[in-house]
mmCIF file of C-alpha atoms in Angstrom:
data_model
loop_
_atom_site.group_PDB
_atom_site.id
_atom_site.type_symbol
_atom_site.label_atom_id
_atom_site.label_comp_id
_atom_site.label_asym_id
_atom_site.label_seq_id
_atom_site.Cartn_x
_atom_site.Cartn_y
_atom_site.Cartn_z
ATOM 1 C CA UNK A 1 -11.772 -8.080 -1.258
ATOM 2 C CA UNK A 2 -11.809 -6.792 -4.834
ATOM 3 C CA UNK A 3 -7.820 -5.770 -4.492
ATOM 4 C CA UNK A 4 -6.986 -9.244 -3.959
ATOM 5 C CA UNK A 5 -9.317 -10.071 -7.006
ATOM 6 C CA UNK A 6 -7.694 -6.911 -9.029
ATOM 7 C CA UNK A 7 -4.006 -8.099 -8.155
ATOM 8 C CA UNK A 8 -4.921 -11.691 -9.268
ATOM 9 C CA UNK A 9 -6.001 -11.018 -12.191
ATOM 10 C CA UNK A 10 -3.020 -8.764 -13.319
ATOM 11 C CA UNK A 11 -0.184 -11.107 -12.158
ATOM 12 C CA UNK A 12 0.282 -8.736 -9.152
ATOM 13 C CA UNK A 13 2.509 -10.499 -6.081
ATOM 14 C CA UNK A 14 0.258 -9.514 -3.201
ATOM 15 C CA UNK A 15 1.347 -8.439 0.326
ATOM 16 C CA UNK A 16 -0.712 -6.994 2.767
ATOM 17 C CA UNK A 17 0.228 -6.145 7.020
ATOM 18 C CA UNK A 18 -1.172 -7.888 9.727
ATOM 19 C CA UNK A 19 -0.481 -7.929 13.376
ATOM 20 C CA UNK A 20 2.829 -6.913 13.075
ATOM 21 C CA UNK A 21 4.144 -9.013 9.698
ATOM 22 C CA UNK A 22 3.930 -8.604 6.139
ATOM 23 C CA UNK A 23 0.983 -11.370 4.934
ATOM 24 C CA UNK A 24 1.794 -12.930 1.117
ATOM 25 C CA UNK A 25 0.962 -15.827 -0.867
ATOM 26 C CA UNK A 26 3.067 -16.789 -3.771
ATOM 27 C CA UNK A 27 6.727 -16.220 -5.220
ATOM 28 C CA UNK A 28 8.174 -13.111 -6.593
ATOM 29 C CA UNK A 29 12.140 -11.981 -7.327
ATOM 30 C CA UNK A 30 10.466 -8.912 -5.492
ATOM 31 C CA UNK A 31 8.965 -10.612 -2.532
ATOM 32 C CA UNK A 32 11.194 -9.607 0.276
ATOM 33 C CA UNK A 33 12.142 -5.632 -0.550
ATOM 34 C CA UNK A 34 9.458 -4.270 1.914
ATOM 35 C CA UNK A 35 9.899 -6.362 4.823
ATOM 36 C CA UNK A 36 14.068 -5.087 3.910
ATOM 37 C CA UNK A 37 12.632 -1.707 3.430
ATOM 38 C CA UNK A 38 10.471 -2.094 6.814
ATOM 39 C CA UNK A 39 12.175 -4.298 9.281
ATOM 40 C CA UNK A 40 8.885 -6.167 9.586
ATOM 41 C CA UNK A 41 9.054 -10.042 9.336
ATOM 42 C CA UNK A 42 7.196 -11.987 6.252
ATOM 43 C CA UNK A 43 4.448 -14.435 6.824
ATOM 44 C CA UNK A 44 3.014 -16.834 3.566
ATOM 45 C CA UNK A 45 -0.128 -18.300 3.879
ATOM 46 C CA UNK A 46 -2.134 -20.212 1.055
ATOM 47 C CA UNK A 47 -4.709 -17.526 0.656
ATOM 48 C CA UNK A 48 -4.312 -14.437 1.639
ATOM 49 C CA UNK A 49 -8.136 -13.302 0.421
ATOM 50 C CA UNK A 50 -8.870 -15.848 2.884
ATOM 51 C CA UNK A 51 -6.638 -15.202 5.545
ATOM 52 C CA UNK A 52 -7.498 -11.386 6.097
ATOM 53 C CA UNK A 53 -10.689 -11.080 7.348
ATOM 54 C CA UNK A 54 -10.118 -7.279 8.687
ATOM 55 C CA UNK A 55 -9.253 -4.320 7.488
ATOM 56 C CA UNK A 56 -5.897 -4.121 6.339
ATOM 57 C CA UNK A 57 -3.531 -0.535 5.966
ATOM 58 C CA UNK A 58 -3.125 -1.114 2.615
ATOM 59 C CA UNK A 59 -2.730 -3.551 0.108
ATOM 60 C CA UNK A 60 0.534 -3.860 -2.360
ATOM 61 C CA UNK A 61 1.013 -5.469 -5.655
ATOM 62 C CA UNK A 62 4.709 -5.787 -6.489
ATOM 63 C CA UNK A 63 5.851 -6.891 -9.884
ATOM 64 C CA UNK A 64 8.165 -5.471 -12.819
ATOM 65 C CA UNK A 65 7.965 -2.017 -13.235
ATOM 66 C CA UNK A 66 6.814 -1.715 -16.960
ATOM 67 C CA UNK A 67 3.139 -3.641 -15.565
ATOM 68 C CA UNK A 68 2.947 -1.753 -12.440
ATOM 69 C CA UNK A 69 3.609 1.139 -14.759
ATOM 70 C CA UNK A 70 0.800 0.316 -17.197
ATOM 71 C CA UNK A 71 -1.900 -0.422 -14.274
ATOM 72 C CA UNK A 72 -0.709 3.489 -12.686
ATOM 73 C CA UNK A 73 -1.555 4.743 -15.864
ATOM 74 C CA UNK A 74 -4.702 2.748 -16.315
ATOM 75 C CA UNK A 75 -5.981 3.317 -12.682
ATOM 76 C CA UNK A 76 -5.233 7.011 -12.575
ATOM 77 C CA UNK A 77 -4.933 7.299 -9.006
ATOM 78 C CA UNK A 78 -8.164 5.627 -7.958
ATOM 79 C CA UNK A 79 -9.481 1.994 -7.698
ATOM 80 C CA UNK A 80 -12.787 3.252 -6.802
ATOM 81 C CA UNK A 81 -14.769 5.562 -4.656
ATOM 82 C CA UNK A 82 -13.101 4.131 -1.553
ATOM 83 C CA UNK A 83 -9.516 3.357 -2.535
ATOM 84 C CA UNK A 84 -6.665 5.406 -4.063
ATOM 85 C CA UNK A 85 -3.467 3.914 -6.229
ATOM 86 C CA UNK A 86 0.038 5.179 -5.694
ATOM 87 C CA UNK A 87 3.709 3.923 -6.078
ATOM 88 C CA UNK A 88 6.233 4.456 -3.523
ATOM 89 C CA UNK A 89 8.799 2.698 -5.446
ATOM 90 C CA UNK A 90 8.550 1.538 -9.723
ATOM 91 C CA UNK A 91 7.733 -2.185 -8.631
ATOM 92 C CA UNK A 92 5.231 -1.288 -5.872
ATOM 93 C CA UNK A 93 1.365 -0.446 -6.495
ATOM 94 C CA UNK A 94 -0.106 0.475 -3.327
ATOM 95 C CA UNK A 95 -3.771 0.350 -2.410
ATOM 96 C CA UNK A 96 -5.358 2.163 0.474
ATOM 97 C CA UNK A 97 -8.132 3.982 1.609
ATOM 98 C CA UNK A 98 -8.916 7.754 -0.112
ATOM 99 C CA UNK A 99 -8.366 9.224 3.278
ATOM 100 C CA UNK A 100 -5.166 8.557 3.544
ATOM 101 C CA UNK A 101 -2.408 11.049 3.121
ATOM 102 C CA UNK A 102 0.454 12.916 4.449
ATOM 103 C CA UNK A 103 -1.645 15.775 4.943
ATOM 104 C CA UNK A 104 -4.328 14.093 6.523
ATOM 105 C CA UNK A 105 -1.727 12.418 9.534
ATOM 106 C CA UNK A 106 -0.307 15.268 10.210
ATOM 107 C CA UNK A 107 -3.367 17.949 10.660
ATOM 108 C CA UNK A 108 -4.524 14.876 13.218
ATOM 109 C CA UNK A 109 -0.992 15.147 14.399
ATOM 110 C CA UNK A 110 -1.306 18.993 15.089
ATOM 111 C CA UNK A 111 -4.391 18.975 16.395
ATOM 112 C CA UNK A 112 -3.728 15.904 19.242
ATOM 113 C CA UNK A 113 -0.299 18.328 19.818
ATOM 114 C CA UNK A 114 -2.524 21.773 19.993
ATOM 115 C CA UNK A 115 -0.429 23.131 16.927
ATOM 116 C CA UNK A 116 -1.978 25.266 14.343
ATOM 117 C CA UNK A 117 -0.837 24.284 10.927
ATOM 118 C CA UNK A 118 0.505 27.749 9.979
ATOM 119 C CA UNK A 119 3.526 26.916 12.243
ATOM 120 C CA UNK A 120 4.422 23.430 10.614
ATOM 121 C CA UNK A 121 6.466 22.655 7.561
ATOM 122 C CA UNK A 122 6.395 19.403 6.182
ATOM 123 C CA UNK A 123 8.443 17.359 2.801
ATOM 124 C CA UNK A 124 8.493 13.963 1.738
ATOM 125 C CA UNK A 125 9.728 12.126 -1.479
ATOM 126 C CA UNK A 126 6.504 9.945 -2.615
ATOM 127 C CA UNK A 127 3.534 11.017 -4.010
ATOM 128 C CA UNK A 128 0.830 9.935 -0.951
#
């Protein structure tokens, strides 16, 4: 639960997914541009550090781009051995485990499908 924590203490708006909704505590001008972006309906609960007691996808901080710009910069990419940083959009700082990639989906992809990888060509527009 250190994101939670880590979010907190930066003045992060925190979102997280869980059985199907986006899970948030707290206000932000931000607040409802993923569940816009995703289609997915937005639940608030009082604590969301206590609320998730799984594992989550990932875990997003959303705030005004110059902080989630300084905490990029600061984290470098990694929150720690387990957990990488990106941005898929100025405002958002996502969280989620090192694993996790592009790359990574679709060699599983290929290999469920019996494709070799030499045959596939593959583009996206964020950095994860």
């Amino acid at each position: 639960m250190q994101l939670f924590d880590f979010c907190r203490e930066h003045k992060l708006f925190v979102l997280t997914y869980h059985e199907g909704f986006i899970i948030y505590e707290g206000d932000h001008e931000y607040m409802n541009i993923e569940s816009e972006l995703t289609g997915l309906p937005m639940k608030r609960v009082d604590d969301i550090k206590a609320y998730i007691q799984a594992d989550v996808p990932k875990v997003m901080g959303v705030d005004y781009v110059p902080n989630i710009t300084s905490l990029n910069i600061e984290l470098a990419g990694h929150f720690n051995e387990e957990v990488d940083v990106t941005t898929s959009k100025p405002y958002f700082l996502e969280f989620m485990a090192r694993d996790v990639s592009k790359g990574n989906a679709l060699a599983a992809f290929c290999e469920k499908l019996n494709i070799d990888l030499s045959e596939v060509i593959a583009f996206g527009d964020k950095l994860k």
